[in-house]
Short mmCIF file of C-alpha atoms and ligand atoms in Angstrom, two decimals:
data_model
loop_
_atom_site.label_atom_id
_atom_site.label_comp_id
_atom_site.label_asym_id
_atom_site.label_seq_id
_atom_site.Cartn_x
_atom_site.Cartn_y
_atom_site.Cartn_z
CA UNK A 1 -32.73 29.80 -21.44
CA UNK A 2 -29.11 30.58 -20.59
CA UNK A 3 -26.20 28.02 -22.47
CA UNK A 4 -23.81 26.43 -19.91
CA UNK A 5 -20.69 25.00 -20.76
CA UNK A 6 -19.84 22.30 -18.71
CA UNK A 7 -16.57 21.19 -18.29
CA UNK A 8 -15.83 17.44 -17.87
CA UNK A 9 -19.60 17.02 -18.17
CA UNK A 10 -19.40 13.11 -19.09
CA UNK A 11 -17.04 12.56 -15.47
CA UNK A 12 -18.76 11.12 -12.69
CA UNK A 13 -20.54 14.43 -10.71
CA UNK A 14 -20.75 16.50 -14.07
CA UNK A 15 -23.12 13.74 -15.82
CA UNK A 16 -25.43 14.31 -12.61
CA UNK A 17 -25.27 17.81 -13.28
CA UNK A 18 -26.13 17.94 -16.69
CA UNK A 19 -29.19 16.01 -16.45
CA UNK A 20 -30.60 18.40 -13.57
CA UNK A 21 -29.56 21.38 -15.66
CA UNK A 22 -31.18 20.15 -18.49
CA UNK A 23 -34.58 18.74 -16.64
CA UNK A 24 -34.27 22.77 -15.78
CA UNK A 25 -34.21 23.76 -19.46
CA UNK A 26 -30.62 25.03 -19.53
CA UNK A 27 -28.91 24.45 -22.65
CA UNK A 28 -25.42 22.16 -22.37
CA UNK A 29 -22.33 22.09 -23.66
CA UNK A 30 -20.14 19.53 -22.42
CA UNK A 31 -16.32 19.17 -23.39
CA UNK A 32 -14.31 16.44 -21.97
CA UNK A 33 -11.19 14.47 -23.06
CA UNK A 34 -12.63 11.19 -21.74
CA UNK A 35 -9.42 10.65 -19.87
CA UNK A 36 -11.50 9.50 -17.72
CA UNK A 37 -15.07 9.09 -18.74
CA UNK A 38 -16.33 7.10 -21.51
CA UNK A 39 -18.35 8.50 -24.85
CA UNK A 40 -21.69 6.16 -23.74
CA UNK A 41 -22.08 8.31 -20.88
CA UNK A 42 -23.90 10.77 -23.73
CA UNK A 43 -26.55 8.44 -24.21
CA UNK A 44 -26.98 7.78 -20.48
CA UNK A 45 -27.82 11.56 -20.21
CA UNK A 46 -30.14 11.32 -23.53
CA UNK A 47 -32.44 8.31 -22.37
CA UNK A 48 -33.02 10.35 -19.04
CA UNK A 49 -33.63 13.58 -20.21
CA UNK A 50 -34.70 13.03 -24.08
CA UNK A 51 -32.09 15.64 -24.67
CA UNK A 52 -28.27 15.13 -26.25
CA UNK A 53 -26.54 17.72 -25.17
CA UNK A 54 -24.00 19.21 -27.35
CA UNK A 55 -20.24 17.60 -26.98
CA UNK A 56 -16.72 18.20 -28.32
CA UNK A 57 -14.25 16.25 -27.26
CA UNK A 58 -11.11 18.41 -26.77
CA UNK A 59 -8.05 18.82 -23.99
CA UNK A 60 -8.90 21.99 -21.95
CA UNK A 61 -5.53 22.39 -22.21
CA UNK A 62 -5.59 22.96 -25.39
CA UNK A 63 -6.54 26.70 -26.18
CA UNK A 64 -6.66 26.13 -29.76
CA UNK A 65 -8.98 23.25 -29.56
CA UNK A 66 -10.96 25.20 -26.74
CA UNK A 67 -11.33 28.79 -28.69
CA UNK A 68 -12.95 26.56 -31.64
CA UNK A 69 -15.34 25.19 -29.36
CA UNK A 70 -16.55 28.60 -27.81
CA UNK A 71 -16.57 30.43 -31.68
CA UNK A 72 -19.03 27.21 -32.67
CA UNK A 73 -20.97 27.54 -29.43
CA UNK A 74 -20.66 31.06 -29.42
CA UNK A 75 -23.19 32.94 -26.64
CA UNK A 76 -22.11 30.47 -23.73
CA UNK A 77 -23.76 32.39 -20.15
CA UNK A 78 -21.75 30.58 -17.96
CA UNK A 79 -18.95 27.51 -17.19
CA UNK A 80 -19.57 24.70 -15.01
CA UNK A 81 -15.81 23.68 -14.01
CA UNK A 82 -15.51 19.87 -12.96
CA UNK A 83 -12.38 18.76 -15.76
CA UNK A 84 -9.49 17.99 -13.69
CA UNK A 85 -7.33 14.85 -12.32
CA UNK A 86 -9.01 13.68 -8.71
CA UNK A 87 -6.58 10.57 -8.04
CA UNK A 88 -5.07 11.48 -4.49
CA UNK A 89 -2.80 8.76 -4.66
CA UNK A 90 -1.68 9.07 -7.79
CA UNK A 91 -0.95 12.93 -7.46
CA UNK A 92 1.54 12.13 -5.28
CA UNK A 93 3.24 9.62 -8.25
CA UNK A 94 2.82 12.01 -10.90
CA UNK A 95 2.56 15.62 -9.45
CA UNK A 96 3.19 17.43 -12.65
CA UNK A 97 0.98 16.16 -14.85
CA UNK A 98 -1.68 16.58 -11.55
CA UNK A 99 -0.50 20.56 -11.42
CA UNK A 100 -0.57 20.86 -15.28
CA UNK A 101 -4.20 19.59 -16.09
CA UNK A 102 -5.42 21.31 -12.96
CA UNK A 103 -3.87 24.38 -12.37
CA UNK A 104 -3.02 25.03 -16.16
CA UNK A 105 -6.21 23.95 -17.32
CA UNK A 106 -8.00 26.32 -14.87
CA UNK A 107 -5.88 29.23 -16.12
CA UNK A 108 -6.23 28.30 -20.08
CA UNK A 109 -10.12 27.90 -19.18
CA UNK A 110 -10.23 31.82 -17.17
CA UNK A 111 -8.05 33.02 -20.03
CA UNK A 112 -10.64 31.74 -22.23
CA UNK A 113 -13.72 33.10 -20.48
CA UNK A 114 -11.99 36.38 -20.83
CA UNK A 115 -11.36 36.19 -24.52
CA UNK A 116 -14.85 35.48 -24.88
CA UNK A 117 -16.75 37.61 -22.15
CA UNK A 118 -18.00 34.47 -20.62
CA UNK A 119 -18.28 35.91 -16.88
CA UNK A 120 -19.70 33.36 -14.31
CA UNK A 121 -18.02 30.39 -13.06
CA UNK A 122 -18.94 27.42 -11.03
CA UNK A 123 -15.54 25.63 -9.57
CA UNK A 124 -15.50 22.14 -7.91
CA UNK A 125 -13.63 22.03 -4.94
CA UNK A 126 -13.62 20.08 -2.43
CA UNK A 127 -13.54 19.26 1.78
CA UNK A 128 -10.22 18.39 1.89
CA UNK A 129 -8.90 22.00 2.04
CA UNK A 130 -9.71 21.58 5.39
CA UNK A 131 -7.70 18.84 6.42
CA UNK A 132 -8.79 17.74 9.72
CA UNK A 133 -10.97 20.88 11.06
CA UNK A 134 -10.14 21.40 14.83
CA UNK A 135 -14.27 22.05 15.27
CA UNK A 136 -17.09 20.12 13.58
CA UNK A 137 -19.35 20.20 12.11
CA UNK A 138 -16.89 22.35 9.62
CA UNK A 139 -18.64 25.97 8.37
CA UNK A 140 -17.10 27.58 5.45
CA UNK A 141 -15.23 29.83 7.73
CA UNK A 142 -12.67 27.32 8.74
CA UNK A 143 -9.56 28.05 8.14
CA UNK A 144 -8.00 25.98 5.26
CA UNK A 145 -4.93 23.92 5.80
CA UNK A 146 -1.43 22.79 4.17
CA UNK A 147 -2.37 20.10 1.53
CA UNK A 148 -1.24 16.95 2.18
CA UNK A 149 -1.05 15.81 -2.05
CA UNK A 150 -0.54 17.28 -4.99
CA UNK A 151 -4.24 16.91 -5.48
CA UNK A 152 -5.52 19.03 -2.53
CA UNK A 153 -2.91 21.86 -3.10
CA UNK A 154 -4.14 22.08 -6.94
CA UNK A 155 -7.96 22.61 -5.26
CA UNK A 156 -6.57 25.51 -3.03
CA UNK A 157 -4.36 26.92 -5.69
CA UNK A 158 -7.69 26.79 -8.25
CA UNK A 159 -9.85 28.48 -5.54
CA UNK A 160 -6.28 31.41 -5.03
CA UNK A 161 -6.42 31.71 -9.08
CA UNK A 162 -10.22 32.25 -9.19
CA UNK A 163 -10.13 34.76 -6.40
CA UNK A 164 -7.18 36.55 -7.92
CA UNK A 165 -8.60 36.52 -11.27
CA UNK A 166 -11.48 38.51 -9.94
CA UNK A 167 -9.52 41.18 -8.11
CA UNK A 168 -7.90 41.99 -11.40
CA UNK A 169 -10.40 41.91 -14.24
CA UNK A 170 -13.26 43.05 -11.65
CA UNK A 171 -16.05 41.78 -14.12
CA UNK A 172 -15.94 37.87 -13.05
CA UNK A 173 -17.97 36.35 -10.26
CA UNK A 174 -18.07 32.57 -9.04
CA UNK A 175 -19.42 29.96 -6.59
CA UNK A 176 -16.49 27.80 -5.33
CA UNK A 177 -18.70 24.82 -4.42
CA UNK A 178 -16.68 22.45 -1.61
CA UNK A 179 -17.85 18.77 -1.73
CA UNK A 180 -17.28 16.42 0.87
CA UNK A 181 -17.91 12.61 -0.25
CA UNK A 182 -20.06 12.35 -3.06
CA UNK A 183 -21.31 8.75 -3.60
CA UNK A 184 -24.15 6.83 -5.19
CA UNK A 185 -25.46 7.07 -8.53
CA UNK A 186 -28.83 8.10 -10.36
CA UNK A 187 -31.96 6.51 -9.89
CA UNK A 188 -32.29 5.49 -13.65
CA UNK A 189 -29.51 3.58 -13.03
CA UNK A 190 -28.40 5.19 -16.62
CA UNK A 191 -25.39 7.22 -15.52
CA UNK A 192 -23.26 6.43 -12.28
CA UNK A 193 -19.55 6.11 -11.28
CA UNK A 194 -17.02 4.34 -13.84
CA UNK A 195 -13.54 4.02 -11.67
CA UNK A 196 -10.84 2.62 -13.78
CA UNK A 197 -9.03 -0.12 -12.02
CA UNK A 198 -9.12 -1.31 -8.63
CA UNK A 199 -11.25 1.51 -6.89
CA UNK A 200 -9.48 3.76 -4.51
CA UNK A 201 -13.35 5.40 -2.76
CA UNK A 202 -15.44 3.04 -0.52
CA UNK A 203 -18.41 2.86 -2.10
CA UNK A 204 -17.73 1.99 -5.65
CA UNK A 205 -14.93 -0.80 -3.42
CA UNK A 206 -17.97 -1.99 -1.88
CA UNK A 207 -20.04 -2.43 -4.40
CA UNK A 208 -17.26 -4.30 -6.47
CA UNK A 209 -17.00 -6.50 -3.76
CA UNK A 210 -20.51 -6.66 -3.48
CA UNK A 211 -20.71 -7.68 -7.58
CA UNK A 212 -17.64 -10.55 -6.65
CA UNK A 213 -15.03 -8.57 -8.30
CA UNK A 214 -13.37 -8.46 -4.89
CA UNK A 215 -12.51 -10.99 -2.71
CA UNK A 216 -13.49 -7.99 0.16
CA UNK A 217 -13.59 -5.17 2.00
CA UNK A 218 -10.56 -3.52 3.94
CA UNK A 219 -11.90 -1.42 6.29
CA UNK A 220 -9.01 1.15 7.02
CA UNK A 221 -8.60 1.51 10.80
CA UNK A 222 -10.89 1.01 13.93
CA UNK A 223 -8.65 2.51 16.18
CA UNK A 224 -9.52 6.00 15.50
CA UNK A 225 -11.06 8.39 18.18
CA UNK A 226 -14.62 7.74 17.06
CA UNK A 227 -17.86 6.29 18.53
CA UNK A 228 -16.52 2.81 16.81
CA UNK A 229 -12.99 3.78 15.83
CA UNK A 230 -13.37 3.55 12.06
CA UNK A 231 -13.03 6.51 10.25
CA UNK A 232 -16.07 9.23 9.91
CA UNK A 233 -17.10 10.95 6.57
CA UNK A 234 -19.60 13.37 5.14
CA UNK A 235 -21.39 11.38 2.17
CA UNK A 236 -23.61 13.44 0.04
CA UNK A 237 -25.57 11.84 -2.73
CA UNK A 238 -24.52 12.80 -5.85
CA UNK A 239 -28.22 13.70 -7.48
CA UNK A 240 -28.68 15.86 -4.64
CA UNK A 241 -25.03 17.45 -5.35
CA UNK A 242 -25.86 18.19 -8.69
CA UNK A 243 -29.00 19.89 -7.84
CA UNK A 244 -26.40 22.41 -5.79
CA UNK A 245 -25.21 23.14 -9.20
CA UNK A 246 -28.57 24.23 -10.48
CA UNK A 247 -29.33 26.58 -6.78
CA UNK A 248 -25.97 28.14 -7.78
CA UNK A 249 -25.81 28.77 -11.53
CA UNK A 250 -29.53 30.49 -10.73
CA UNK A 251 -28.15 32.23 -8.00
CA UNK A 252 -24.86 33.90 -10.70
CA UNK A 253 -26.87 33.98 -12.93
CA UNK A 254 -29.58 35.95 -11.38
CA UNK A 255 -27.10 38.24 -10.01
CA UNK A 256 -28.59 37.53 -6.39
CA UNK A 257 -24.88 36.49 -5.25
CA UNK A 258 -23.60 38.68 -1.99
CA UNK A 259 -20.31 38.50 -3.32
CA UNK A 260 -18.08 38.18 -6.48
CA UNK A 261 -16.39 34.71 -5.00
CA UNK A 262 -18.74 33.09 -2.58
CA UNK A 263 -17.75 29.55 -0.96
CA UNK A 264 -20.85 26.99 0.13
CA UNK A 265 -20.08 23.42 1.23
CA UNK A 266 -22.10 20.80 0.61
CA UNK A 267 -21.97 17.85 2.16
CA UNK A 268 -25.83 16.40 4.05
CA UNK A 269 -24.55 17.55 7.92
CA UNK A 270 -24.20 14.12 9.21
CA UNK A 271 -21.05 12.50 9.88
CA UNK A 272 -21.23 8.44 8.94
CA UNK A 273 -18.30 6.06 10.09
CA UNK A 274 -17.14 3.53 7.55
CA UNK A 275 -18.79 0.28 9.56
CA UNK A 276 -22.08 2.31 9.93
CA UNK A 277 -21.40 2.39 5.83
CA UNK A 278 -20.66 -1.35 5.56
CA UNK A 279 -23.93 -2.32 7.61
CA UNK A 280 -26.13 0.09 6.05
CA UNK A 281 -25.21 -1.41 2.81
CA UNK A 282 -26.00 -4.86 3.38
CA UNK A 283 -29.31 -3.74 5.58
CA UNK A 284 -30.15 -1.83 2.49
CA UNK A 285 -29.67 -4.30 -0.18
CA UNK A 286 -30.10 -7.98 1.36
CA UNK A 287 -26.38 -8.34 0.05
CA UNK A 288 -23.72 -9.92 2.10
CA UNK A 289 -20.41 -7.92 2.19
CA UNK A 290 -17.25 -9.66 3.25
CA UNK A 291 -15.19 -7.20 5.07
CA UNK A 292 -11.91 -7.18 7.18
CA UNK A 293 -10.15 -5.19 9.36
CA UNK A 294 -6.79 -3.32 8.55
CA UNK A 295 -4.50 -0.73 9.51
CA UNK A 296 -5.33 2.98 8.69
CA UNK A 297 -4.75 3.87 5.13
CA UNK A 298 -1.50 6.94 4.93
CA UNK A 299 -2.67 10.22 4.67
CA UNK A 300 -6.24 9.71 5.66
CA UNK A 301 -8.28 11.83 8.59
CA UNK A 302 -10.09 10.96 11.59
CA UNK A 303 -13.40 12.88 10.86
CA UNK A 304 -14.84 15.09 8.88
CA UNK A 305 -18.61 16.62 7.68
CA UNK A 306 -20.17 19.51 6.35
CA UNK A 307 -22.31 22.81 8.42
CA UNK A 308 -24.35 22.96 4.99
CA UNK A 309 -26.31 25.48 6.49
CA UNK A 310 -25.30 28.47 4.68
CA UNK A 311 -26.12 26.48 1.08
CA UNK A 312 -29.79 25.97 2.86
CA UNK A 313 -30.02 29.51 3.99
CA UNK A 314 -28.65 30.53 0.69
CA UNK A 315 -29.20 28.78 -2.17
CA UNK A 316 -32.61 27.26 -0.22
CA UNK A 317 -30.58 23.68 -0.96
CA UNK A 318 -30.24 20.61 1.14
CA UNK A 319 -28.84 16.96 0.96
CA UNK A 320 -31.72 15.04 2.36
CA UNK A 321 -32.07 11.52 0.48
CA UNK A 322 -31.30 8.93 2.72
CA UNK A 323 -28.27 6.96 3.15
CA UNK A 324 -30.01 3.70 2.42
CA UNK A 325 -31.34 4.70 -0.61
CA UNK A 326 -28.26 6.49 -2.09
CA UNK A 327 -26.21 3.09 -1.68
CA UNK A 328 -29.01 1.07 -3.20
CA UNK A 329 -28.91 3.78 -6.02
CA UNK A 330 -25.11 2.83 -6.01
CA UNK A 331 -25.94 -0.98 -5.87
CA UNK A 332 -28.50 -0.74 -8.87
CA UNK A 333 -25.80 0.76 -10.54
CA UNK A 334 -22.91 -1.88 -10.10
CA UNK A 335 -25.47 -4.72 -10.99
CA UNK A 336 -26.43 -2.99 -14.43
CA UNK A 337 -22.88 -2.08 -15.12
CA UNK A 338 -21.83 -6.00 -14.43
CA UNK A 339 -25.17 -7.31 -16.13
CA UNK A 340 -26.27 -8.22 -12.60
CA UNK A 341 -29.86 -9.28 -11.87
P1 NAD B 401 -14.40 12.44 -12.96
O1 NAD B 401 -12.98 12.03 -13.19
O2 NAD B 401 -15.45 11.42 -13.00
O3 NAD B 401 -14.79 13.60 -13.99
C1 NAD B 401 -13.87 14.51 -14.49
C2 NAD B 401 -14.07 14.58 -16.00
O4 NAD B 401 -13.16 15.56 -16.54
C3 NAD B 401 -13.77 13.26 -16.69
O5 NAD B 401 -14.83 12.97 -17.59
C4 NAD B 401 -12.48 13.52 -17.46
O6 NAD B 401 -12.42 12.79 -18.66
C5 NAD B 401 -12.54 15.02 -17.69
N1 NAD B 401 -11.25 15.70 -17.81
C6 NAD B 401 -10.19 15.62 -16.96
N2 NAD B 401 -9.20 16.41 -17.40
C7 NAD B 401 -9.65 17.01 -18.54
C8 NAD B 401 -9.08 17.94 -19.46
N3 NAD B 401 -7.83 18.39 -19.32
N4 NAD B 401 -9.82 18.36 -20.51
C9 NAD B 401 -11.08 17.90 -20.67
N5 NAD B 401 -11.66 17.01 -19.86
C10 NAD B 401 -10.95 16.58 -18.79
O7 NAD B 401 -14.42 13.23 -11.57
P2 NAD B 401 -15.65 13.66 -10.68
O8 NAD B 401 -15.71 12.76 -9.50
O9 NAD B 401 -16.86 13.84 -11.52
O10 NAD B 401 -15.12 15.06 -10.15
C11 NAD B 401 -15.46 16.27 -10.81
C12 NAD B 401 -14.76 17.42 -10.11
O11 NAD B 401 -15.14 17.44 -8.75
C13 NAD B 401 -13.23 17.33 -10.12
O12 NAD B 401 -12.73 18.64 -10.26
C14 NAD B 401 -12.91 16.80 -8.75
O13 NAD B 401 -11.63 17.16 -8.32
C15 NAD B 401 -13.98 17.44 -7.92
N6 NAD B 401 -14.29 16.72 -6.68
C16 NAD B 401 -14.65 15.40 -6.75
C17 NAD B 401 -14.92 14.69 -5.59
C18 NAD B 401 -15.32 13.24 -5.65
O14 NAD B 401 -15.32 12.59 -4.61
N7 NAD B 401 -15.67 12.68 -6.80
C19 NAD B 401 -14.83 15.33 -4.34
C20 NAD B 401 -14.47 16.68 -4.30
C21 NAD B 401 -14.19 17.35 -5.50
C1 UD1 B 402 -10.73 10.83 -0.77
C2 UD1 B 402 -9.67 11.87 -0.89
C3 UD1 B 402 -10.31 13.24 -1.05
C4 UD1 B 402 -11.27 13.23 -2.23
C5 UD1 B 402 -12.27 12.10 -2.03
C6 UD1 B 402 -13.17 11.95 -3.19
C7 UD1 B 402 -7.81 10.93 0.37
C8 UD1 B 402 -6.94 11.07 1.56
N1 UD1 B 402 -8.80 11.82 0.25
O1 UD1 B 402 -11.48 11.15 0.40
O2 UD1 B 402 -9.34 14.22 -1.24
O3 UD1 B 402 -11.92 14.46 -2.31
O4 UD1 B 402 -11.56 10.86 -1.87
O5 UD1 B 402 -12.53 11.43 -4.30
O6 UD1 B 402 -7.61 10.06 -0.45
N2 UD1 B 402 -12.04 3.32 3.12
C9 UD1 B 402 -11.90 2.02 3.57
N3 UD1 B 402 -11.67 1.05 2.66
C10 UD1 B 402 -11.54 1.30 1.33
C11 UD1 B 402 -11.71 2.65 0.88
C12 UD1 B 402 -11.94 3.63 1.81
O7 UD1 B 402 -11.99 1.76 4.77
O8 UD1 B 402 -11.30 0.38 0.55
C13 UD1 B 402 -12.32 4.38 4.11
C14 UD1 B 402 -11.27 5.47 4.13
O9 UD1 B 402 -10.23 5.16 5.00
C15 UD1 B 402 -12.11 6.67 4.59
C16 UD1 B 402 -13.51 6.38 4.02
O10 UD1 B 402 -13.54 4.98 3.73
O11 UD1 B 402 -12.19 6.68 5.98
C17 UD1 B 402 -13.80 7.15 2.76
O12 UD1 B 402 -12.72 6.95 1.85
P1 UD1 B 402 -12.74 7.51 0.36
O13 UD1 B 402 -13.99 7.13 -0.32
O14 UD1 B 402 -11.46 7.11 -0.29
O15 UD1 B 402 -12.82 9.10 0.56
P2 UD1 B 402 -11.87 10.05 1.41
O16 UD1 B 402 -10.65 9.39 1.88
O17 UD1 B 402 -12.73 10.72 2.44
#
């Protein structure tokens, strides 16, 4: 079975992934700095699967580092790319460091592949290269649109560098896979989101409030043009999204790709509004979520979700676990995290 190196493989989505590419018999290797991931995240992976994948912890950054890694784990098929900074926020404080880890690291990483004839790549991108779409649901067709932080140019500029990279060395092909809001965690409750600090995403603030490590919710806005004027998202559980991982590495692998740089989104098709979020949490889970409303949060859009139907057509893939179950997944995950019974 084909050897997949797996970039930022102990993060949030790339733990997902590796357990569903190992349940399908792929062998792993995962590098990751743990800037922001934690070493324990290994044996989250092991208990599910039985399997420890293979780890070195190194900077991708750091070609040295990196070209030791791929001469040890020499005949690697194909590179799973999720290392990279995700903070919008904080891309706007510290844009540099944002463009350097992404951007660079991309580069040092295609350099890399190069060097070692390593020819497929899978690269995490993500909705908000669309800003707000002037049609929904948004097809992969849309046109993208000027970033609005560091973070969202360094996804487009990733996505240029991968296209360009194939016009000029002609043997490369990748799957630039766009996400919209991944949330929830894995049904083991062994592996699941680990923000540092005060959480910046709704769900892991809700279910922090949820545990008592916040007072409450702020709900950001419910003046906006919607059915009940709080902001509308695409939220695709993240088992499911790593499963999209698995339909796509088959799909480079088996050379059944219709191009050398194809584009699916994946998000479930079904736009959810931040106080339909809020209620189907507590219906879900029994528990009580204090919650307020304030004014809209800078920077943020109105509405957003995924046509997924080219990934179904495609890669035969499709984001179907219900809402209610993904944030109890989430919830399950809080309480073991906070020793919660
Ligand atoms: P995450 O922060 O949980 O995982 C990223 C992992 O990469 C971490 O384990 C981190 O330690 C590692 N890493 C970062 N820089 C590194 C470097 N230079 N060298 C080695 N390891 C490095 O993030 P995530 O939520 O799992 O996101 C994975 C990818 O998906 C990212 O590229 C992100 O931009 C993209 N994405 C995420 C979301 C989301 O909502 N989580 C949405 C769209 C796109
Ligand atoms: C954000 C990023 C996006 C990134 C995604 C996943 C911005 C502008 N966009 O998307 O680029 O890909 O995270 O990391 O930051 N909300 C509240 N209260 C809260 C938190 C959030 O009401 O405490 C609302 C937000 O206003 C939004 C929705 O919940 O309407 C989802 O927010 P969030 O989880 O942060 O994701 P996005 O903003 O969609």
């Amino acid at each position: 079975m084909a050897k997949i190196l797996v970039t930022g493989g102990l993060g949030y989505i790339g733990s997902h992934t590796v357990v569903e590419l190992q349940q399908n018999g792929y062998e792993v290797v995962i590098v990751d700095n743990l800037s922001n991931s934690e070493i324990k995240v290994l044996d989250g992976i092991e208990a599910i699967t039985g399997i420890r994948p293979h780890f070195e912890q190194l900077d991708i950054c750091d070609d040295k580092a990196f070209q030791v890694c791929l001469t040890k784990h020499n005949g690697i098929d194909a590179v799973i790319h999720f290392a990279a900074s995700k903070a919008v926020g904080e891309s706007v404080e510290k844009s540099l460091d944002y463009y350097r880890n992404n951007v660079y690291g991309l580069i040092q990483l295609l350099t890399l592949m190069r060097k070692n004839d390593i020819k497929h790549i899978i690269f995490s991108s993500s909705c908000t290269v669309y800003g707000q779409a002037e049609q929904l649901p948004i097809d992969e067709t849309a046109p993208r649109q000027t970033a609005t932080s560091p973070y969202g140019n360094t996804k487009q500029m990733c996505e240029d560098i991968i296209r360009d990279a194939i016009i000029s060395y002609h043997d490369f092909n990748a799957i630039l896979l766009r996400y919209f809001n991944p949330i929830g965690a894995h049904p083991s409750a062994m592996i699941g989101e680990l923000p540092k600090g005060v959480p910046n995403n709704l769900v892991p603030y809700i279910t922090q409030t949820a545990a008592g490590l916040r007072k409450e919710l702020s709900v950001f806005g419910d003046d906006y043009n919607t059915p009940d004027g709080s902001a509308i998202r695409d939220y695709i559980y993240v088992v499911d999204l790593a499963k999209a991982h698995v339909k796509a590495m088959q799909r480079l692998l088996s050379g059944s790709n219709k191009s050398d740089c194809e584009i699916f989104n994946l998000g479930t098709g079904s736009g959810v509004s931040v106080l339909e979020l809020v209620n189907t949490f507590m219906e879900a889970t029994g528990v009580n979520l204090p919650y307020k409303i304030v004014g809209r949060r800078a920077g943020d859009i109105e509405q957003v979700w995924a046509d997924s139907s080219y990934a179904e057509k495609e890669l035969g893939w499709t984001a179907k676990t219900p809402l209610a179950e993904v944030l109890n997944s989430a919830w399950n995950w809080e309480k073991k995290v906070r020793n919660i019974q």
